[in-house]
Coordinates of C-alpha atoms in Angstrom, one line a residue:
Chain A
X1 CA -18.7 -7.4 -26.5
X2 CA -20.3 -9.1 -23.8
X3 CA -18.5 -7.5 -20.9
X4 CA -20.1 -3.7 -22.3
X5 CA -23.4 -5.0 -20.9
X6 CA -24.0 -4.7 -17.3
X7 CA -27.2 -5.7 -15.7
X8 CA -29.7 -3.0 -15.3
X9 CA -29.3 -3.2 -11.2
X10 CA -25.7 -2.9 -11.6
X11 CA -25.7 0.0 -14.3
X12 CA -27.8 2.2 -11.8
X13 CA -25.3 1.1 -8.6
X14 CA -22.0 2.4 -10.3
X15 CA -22.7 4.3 -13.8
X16 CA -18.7 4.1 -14.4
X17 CA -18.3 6.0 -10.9
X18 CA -15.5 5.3 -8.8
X19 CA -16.7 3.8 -5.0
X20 CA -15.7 7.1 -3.0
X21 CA -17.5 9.1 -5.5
X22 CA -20.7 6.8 -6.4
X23 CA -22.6 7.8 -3.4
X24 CA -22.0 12.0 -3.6
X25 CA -24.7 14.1 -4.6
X26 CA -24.0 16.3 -7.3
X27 CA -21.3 18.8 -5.8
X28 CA -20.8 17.6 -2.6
X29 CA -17.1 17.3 -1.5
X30 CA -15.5 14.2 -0.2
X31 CA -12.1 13.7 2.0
X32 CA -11.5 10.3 -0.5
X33 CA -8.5 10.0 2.1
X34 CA -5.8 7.8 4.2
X35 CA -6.2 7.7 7.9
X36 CA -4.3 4.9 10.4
X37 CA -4.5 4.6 14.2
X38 CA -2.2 2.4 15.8
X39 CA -1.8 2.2 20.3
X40 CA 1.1 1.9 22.0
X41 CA 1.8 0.9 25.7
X42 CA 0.6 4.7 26.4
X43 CA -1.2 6.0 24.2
X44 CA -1.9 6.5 20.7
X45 CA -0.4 8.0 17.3
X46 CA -2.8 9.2 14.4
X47 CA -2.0 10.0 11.1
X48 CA -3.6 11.7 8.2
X49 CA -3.1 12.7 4.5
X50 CA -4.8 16.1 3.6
X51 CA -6.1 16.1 0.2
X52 CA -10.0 17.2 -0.1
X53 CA -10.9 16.8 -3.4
X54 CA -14.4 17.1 -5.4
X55 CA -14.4 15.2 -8.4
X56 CA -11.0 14.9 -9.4
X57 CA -10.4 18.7 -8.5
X58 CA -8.2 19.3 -5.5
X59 CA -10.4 21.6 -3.0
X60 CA -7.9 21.7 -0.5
X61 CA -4.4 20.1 -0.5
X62 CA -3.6 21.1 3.8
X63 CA -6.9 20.3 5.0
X64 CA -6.8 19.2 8.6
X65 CA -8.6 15.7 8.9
X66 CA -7.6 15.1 12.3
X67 CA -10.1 16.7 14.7
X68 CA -9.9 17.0 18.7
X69 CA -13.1 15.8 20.0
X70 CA -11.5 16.5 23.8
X71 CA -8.3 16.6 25.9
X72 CA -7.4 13.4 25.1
X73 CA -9.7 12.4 22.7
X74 CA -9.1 13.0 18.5
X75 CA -10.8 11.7 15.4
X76 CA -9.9 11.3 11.7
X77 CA -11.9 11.5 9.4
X78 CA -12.9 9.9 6.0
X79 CA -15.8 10.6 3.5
X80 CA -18.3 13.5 2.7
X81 CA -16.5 16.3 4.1
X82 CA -19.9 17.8 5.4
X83 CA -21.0 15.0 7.2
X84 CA -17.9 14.3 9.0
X85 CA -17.6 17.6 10.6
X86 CA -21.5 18.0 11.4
X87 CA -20.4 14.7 13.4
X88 CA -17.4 15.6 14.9
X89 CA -19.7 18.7 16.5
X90 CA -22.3 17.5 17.6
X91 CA -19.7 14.4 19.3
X92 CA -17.7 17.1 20.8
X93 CA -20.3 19.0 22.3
X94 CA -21.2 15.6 23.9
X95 CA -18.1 14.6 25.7
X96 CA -17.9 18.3 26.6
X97 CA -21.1 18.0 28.1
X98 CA -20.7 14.3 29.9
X99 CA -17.5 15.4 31.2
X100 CA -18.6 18.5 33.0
X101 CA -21.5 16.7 34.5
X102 CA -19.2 13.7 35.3
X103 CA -16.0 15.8 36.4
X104 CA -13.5 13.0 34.5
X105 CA -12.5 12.9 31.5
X106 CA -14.7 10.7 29.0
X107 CA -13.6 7.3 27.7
X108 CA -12.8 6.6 24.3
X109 CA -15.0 3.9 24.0
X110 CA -17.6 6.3 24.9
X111 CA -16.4 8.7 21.9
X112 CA -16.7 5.7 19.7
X113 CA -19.8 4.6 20.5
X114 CA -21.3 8.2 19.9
X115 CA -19.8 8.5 16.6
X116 CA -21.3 4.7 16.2
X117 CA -25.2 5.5 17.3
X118 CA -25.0 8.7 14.7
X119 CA -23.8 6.9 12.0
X120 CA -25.3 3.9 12.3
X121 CA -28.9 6.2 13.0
X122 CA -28.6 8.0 10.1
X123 CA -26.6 5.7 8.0
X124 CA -28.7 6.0 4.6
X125 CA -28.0 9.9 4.3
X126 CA -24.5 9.8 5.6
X127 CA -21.3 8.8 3.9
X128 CA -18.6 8.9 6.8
X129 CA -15.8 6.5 8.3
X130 CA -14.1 7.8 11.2
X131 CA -11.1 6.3 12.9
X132 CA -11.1 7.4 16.8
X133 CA -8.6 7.4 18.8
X134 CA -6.9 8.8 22.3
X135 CA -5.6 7.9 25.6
X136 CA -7.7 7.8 28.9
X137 CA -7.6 6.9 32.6
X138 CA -9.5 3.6 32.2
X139 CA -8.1 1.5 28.9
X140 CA -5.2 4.0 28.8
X141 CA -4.7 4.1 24.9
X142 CA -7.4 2.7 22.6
X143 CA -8.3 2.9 18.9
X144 CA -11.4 2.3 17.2
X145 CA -12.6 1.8 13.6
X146 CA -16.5 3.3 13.0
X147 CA -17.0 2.0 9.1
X148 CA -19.4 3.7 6.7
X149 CA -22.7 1.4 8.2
X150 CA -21.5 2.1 11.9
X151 CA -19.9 -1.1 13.1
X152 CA -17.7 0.2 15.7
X153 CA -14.5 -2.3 16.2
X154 CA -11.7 -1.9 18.3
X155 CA -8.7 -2.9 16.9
X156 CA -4.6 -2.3 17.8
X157 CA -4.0 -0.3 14.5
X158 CA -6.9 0.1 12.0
X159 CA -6.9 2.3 9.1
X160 CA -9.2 3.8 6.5
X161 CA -10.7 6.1 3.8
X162 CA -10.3 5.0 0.1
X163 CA -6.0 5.1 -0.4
X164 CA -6.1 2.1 2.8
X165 CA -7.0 -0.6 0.6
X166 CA -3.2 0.3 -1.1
X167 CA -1.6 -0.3 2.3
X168 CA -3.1 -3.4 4.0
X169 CA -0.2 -5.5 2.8
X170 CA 2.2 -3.2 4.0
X171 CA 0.6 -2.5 7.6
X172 CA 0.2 -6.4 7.9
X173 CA 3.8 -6.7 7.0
X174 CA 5.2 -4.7 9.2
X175 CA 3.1 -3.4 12.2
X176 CA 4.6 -5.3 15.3
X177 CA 3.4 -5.3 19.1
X178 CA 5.7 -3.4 21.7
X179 CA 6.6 -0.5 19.1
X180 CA 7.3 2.6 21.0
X181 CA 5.9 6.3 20.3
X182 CA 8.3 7.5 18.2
X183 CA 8.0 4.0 15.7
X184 CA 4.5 4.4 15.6
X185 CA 4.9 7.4 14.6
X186 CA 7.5 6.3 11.7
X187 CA 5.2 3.4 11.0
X188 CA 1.9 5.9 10.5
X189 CA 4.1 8.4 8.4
X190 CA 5.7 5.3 6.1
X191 CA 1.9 3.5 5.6
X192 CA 0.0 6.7 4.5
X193 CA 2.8 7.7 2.3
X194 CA 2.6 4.7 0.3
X195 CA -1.3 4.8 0.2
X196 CA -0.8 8.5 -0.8
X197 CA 1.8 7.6 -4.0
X198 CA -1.3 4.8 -5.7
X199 CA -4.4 6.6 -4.6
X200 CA -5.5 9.9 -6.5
X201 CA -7.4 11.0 -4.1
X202 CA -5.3 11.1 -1.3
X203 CA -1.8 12.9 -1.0
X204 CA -0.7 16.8 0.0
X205 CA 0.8 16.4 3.4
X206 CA 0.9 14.1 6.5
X207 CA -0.5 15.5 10.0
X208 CA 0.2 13.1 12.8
X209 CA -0.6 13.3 16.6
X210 CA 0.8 11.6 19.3
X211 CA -1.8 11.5 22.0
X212 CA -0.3 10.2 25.4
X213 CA -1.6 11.0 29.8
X214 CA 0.5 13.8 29.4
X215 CA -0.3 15.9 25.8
X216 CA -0.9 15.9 22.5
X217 CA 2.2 16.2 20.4
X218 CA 1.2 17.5 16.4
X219 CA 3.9 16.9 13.8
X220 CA 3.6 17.9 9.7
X221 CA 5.6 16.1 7.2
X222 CA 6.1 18.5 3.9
X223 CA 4.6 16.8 1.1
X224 CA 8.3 16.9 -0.9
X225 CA 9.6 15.3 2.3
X226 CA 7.7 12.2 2.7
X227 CA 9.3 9.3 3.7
X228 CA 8.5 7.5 0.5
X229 CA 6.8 8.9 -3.0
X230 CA 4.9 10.7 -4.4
Chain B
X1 CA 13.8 -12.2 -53.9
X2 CA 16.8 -13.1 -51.5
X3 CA 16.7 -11.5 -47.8
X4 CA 19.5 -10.7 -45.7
X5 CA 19.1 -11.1 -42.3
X6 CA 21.1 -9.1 -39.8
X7 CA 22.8 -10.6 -36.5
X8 CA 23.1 -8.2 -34.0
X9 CA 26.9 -6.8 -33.6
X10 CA 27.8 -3.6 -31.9
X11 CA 28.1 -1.5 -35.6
X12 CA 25.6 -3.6 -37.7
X13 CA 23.3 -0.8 -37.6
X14 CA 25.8 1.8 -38.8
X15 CA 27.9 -0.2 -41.1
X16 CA 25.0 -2.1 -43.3
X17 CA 24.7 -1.1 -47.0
X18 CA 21.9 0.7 -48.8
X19 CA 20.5 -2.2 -50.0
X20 CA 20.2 -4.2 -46.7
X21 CA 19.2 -0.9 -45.3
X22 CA 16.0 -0.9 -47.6
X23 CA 15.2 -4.3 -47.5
X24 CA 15.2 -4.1 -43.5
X25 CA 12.9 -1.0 -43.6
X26 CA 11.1 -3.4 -46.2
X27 CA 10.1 -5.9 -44.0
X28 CA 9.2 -3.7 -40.9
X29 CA 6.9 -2.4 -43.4
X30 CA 5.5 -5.6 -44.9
X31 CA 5.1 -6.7 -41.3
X32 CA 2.9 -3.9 -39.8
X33 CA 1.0 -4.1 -42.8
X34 CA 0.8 -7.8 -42.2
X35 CA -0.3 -6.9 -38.3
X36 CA -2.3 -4.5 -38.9
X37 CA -4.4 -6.2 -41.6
X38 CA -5.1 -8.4 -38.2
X39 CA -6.9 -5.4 -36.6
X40 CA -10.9 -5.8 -36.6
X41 CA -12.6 -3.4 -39.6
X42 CA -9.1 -3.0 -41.3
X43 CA -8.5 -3.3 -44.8
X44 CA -6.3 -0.5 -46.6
X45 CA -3.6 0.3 -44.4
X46 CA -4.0 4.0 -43.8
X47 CA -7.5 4.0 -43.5
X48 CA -7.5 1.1 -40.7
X49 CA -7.8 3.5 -37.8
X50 CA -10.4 5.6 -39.1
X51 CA -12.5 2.5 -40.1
X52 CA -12.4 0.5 -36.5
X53 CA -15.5 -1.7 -35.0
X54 CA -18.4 -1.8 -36.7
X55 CA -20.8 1.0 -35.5
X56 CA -22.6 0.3 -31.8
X57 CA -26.0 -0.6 -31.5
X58 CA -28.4 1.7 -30.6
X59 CA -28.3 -0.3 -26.9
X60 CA -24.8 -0.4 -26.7
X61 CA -22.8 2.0 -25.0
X62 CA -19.3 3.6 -26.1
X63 CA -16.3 2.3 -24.6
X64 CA -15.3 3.8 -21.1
X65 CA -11.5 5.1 -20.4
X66 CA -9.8 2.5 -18.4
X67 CA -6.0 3.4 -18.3
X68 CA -5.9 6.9 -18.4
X69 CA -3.4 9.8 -18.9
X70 CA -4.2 13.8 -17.3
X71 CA -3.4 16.8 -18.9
X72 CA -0.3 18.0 -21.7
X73 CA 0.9 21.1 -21.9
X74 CA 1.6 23.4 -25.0
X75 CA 3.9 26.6 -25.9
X76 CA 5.2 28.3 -29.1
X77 CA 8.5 30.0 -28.3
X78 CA 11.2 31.9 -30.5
X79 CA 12.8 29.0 -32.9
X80 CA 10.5 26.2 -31.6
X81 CA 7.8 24.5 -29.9
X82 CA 7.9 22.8 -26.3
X83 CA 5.3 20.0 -25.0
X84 CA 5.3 19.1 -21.5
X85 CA 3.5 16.0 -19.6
X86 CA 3.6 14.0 -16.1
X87 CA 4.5 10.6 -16.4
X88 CA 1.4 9.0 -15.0
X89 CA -1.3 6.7 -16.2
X90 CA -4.2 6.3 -13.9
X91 CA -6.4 3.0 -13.8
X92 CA -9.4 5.0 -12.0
X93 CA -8.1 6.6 -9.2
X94 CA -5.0 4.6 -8.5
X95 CA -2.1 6.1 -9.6
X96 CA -1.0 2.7 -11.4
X97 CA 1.6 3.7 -13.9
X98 CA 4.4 6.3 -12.9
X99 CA 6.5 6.2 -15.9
X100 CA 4.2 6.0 -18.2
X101 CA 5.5 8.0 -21.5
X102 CA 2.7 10.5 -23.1
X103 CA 4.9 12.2 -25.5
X104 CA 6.8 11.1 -28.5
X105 CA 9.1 11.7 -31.7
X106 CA 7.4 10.5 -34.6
X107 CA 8.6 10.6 -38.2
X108 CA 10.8 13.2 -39.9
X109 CA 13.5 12.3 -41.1
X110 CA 16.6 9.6 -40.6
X111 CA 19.0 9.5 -42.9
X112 CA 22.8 8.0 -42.8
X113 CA 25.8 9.6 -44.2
X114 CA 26.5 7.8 -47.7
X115 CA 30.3 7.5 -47.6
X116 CA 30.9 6.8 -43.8
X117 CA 27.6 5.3 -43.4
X118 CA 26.8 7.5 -39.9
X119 CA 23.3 8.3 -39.1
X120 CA 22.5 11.8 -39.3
X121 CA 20.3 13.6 -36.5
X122 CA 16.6 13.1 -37.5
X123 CA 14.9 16.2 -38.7
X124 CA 11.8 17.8 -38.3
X125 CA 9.8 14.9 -36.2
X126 CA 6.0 15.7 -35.1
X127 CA 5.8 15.5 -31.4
X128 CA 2.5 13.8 -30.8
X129 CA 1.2 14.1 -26.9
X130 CA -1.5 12.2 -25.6
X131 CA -3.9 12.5 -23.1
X132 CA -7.1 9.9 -22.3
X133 CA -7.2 6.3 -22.9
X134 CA -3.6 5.0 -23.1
X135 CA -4.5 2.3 -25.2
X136 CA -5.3 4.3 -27.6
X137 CA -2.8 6.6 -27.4
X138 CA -0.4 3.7 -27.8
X139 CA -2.5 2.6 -31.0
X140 CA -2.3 6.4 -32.7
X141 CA 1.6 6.4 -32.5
X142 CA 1.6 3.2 -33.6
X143 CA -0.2 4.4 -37.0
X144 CA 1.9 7.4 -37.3
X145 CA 5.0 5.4 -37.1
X146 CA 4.3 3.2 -39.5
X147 CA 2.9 5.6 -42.0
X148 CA 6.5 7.5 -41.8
X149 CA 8.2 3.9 -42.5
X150 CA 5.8 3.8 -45.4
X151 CA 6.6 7.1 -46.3
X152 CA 10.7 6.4 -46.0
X153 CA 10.2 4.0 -47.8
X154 CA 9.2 5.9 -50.6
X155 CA 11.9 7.9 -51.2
X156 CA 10.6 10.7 -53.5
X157 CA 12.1 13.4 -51.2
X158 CA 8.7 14.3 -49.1
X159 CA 7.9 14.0 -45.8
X160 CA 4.3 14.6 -43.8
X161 CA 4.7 18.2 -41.8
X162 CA 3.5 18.2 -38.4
X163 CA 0.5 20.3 -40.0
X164 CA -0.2 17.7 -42.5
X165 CA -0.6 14.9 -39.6
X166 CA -2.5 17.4 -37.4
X167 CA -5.0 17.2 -40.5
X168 CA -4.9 13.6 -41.1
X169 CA -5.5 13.1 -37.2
X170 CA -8.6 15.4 -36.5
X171 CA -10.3 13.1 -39.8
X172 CA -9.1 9.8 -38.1
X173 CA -10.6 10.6 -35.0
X174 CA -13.7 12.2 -36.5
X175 CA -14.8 9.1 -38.4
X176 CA -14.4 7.4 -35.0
X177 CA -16.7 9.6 -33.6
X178 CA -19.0 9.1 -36.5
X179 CA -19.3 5.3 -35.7
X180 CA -19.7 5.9 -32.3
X181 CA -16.3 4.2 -31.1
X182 CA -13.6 7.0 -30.5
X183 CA -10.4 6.6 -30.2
X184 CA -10.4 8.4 -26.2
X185 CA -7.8 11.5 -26.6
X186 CA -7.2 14.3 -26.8
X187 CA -4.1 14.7 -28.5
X188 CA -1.7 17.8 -29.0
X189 CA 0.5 17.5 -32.1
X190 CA 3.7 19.9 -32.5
X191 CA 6.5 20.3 -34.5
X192 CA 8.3 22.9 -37.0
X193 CA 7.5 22.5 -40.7
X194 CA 10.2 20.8 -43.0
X195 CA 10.3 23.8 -45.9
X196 CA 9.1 27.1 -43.6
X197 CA 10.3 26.2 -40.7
X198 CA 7.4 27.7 -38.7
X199 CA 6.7 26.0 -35.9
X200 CA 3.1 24.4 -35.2
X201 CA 0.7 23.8 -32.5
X202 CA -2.4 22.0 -32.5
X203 CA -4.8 20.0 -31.0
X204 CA -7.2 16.9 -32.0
X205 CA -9.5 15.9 -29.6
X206 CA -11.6 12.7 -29.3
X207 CA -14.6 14.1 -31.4
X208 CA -12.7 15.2 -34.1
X209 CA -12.7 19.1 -33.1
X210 CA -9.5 20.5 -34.1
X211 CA -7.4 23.9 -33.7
X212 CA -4.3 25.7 -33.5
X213 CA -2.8 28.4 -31.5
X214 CA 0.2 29.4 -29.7
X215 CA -0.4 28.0 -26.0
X216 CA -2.1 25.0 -25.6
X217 CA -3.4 22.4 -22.8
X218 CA -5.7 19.1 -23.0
X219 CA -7.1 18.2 -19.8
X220 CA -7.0 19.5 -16.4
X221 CA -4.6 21.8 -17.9
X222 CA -7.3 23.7 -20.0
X223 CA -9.2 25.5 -16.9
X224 CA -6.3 25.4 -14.7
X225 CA -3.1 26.0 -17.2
X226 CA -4.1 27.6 -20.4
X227 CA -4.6 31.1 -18.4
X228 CA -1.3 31.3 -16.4
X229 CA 0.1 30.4 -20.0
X230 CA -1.9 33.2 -21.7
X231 CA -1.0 35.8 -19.3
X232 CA 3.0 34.6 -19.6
X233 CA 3.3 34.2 -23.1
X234 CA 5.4 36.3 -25.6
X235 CA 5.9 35.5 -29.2
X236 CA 9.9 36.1 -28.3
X237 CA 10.0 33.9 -25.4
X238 CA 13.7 32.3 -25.0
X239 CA 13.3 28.0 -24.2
X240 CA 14.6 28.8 -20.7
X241 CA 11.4 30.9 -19.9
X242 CA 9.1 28.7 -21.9
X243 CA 10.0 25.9 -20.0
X244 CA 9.7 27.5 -16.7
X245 CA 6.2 28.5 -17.8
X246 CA 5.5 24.7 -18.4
X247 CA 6.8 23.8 -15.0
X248 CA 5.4 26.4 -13.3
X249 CA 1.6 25.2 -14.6
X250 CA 2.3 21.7 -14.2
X251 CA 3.4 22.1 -10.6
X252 CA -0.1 24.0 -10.2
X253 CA -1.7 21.4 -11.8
X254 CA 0.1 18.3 -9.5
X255 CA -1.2 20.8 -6.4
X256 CA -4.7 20.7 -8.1
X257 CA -5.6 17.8 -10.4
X258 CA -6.4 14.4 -8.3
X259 CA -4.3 12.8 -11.1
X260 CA -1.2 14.4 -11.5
X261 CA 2.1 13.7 -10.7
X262 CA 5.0 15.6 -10.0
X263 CA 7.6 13.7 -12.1
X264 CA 7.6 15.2 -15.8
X265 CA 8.8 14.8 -19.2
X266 CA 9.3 17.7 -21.5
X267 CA 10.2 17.6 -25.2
X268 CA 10.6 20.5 -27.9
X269 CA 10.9 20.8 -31.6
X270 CA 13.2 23.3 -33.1
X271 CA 13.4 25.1 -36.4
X272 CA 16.2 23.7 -37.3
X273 CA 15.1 20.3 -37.0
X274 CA 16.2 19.2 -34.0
X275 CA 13.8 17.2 -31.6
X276 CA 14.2 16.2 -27.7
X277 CA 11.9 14.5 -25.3
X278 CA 13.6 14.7 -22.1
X279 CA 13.7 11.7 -19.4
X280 CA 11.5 12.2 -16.6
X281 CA 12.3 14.1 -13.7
X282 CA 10.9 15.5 -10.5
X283 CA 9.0 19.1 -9.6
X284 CA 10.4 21.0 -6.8
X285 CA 6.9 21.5 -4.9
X286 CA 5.6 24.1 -1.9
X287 CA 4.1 23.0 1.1
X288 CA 5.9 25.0 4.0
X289 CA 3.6 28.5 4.0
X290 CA 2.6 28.9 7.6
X291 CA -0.9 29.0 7.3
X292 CA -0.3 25.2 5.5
X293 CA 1.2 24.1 8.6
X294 CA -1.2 25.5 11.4
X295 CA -3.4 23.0 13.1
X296 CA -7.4 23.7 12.0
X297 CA -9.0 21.3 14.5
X298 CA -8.2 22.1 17.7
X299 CA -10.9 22.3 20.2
X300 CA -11.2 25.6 19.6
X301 CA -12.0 25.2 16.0
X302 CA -14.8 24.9 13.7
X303 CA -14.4 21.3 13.1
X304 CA -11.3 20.4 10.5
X305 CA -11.0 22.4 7.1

């Protein structure tokens, strides 16, 4: 009987709502997702599920969570659907911008720390995690993990949105140094399916890119033909 | 009075006599009464469900749903009925149990052959499918199974309908509601009836509101089901359609509900007393349409839907 009481700070936190949904306002639709990032000597691979879902209602089960912020430069992203892509524009016409005025092609630290001062500007109206990722002439490929309070960290492989928590174990377990493109690739495609078989609010279909100097390389993996699940 | 015990050899179930027989059923039946006697609130065995914990508090909240099943699925067809479920629990939003069973064969009746001692099929059993707290679920089958022991036991020939338990349900879960603990379901119960042979379909739901009719979902499955299965249904419908029908809306509904899954389990009861609840098996599911597979966030794009 004791554990139906909760503190009155604590009732008004949660309310019996699950953490991706808590902090929606009524209506608003979230990615509750499964991105991963991981570099290679030459670039990157990122990976994505595509359910969108509001409430427990699937709003889209292909959605596209992997966006191209430039040439070599992508995003995935995790959280309020609306937020994300009013980032995602606003960063893109950015580097569009710099790298006119520049004539290069922007970093991806500098895409990262973009995302980082708008999220971490506005971060009591926004809810959005963004993994970015890409390959450029500087740091050749680099990923970086901008959380829901804007810490921007760059890390070898990172991954996100709510079905991650499922998969650190695995990505621990097997993520090695020296993979090649095509085992990233396998490694991206194996993590998220087994984040997208525990978490209900991930799942659909897997959209990977492989971002090296010399293109972007998109792949879709049928959701009856993942490698593991649902 | 002196009990035989039973070792367990490969034909001591279908060789024992009558007597052992009874006195076996007896003590299942002296020992769920003996259990359930442990329950909180329960005195009188057939009322121990309905009587529960004592009534909240005005401060106290009802229970929440922690393990949780999605939708079951309902249809009437010519010489029977046919339930259909996934096989997932979910704790929250994690997808924690994947063979988790929502639908079973409760009561009717067993019988063995008198001279050769053989079981014969059991007849008429009330499907019972459960959606909500699992728990609870679990708790509800319990009761009806032990009620049709009880009701073996008394061998005067009678044997609840799948009607009659529908009945007895919605006022077990009503007097829940009444004391402000529910049991969390929302049940559909099906079966054909032992004398008419008419088959039934009906539903129960946590605050006691009950109904029948000839297509039925609990869940997810009532916005997103229950009108593919209006439009589709026929009175005449052979099992081979009606159980397309139920694939074809739980498909939809693993494409739509967050906790779906696409491995399911589906079970019918025919007039002639036969029952089935199928082992669980896998969806064939859609996700090759070109328009799926086109990339929406290009640079060219309007930012990733």
């Amino acid at each position: 009987m004791a554990s139906l009481y909760a503190p009155p700070s604590l009732r008004q936190q949660h309310d019996g709502k699950s953490a991706e949904t808590r902090n929606l306002k009524p209506g608003e639709i979230s990615s509750g997702t499964t991105i991963m990032a991981v570099c290679f000597n030459g670039g990157v691979v990122l990976g994505a599920d595509s359910r969108v879902s509001s409430g427990t209602y699937v709003v889209n089960r292909v959605s596209d969570k992997i966006v191209q912020l430039h040439e070599r430069i992508w995003c995935c992203r995790s959280g309020s659907a609306a937020d994300t892509q009013a980032l995602t524009d606003i960063v893109k016409h950015h580097l569009g911008q710099i790298s006119i005025e520049t004539g290069r092609l922007p970093t991806v630290a500098m895409a990262a720390h973009l995302m980082r001062k708008l999220i971490y500007g506005n971060k009591d109206n926004l809810m959005a995690g963004v993994i970015v990722g890409g390959w450029d002439p500087v740091e050749g490929g680099s990923v970086y993990n901008v959380t829901l309070g804007g810490s921007c960290v760059r890390q070898p492989f990172t991954i996100g949105g709510s079905g991650s928590s499922y998969i650190y174990g695995l990505v621990d377990a097997e993520c090695r140094s020296g993979m090649n493109a095509d085992e990233c690739n396998a490694f991206v495609k194996k993590a998220v399916s087994h984040a997208m078989a525990r978490d209900g609010s991930s799942g659909g279909i897997i959209r990977t890119v492989v971002v090296t100097e010399d293109g972007n390389v998109r792949s879709y993996t049928e959701g009856n033909k993942l490698p593991y699940g649902p | 009075m002196h009990t035989t015990f039973h070792t367990q050899s490969d034909n001591a179930r279908f060789s024992c006599s009558p007597l052992e027989k009874f006195t076996t059923r007896l003590l299942y039946l002296f020992l769920s009464v003996i259990m359930s006697l442990s329950l909180p609130g329960g005195p009188a065995a057939h009322s121990k469900m309905a009587v529960g914990a004592p009534s909240a508090s005005a401060l106290q909240r009802t229970r929440r749903p922690m393990v949780t099943g999605s939708s079951v699925l309902g249809i009437k067809y010519a010489g029977g009925v046919m339930l259909a479920s996934d096989t997932l629990c979910s704790y929250g939003s994690m997808a924690k149990f994947k063979d988790a069973r929502r639908i079973t064969a409760i009561g009717g009746r067993e019988s063995f052959d008198a001279t050769s001692g053989a079981p014969l099929p059991p007849s008429h059993p009330t499907l019972l499918g459960g959606g909500g707290e699992y728990s609870d679920y679990q708790a509800i089958v319990d009761m009806l199974r032990s009620d049709a022991t009880a009701e073996y036991c008394a061998d005067d020939g009678h044997f609840q309908s799948p009607e009659e338990t529908w009945s007895y349900l919605r006022a077990v879960m009503y007097q829940r509601r009444n004391k402000m603990n529910p049991l969390w379901n929302d049940l559909i119960v099906a079966g054909c009836d032992p004398t008419t042979k008419v088959p039934f379909l009906g539903s129960v739901d946590k605050i006691g509101t009950a109904y029948t009719d000839d297509v039925m979902a609990t869940g997810f499955g009532s916005y997103i089901a229950v009108p593919i299965m209006r439009e589709r249904f026929r009175a005449d419908m052979e099992e081979g359609e009606a159980r397309a029908l139920l694939e074809d809306c739980m498909r939809v509904l693993f494409y739509r509900d967050c906790r779906a899954l696409n491995r399911i389990v589906i079970a019918k009861a025919t007039a002639d007393g036969g029952c089935l609840v199928s082992e669980p098996y896998e969806l064939e599911t859609s996700w090759d349409a070109k328009s799926f597979v086109s990339d929406k966030a290009g640079l060219g794009t309007d930012g990733g839907w």
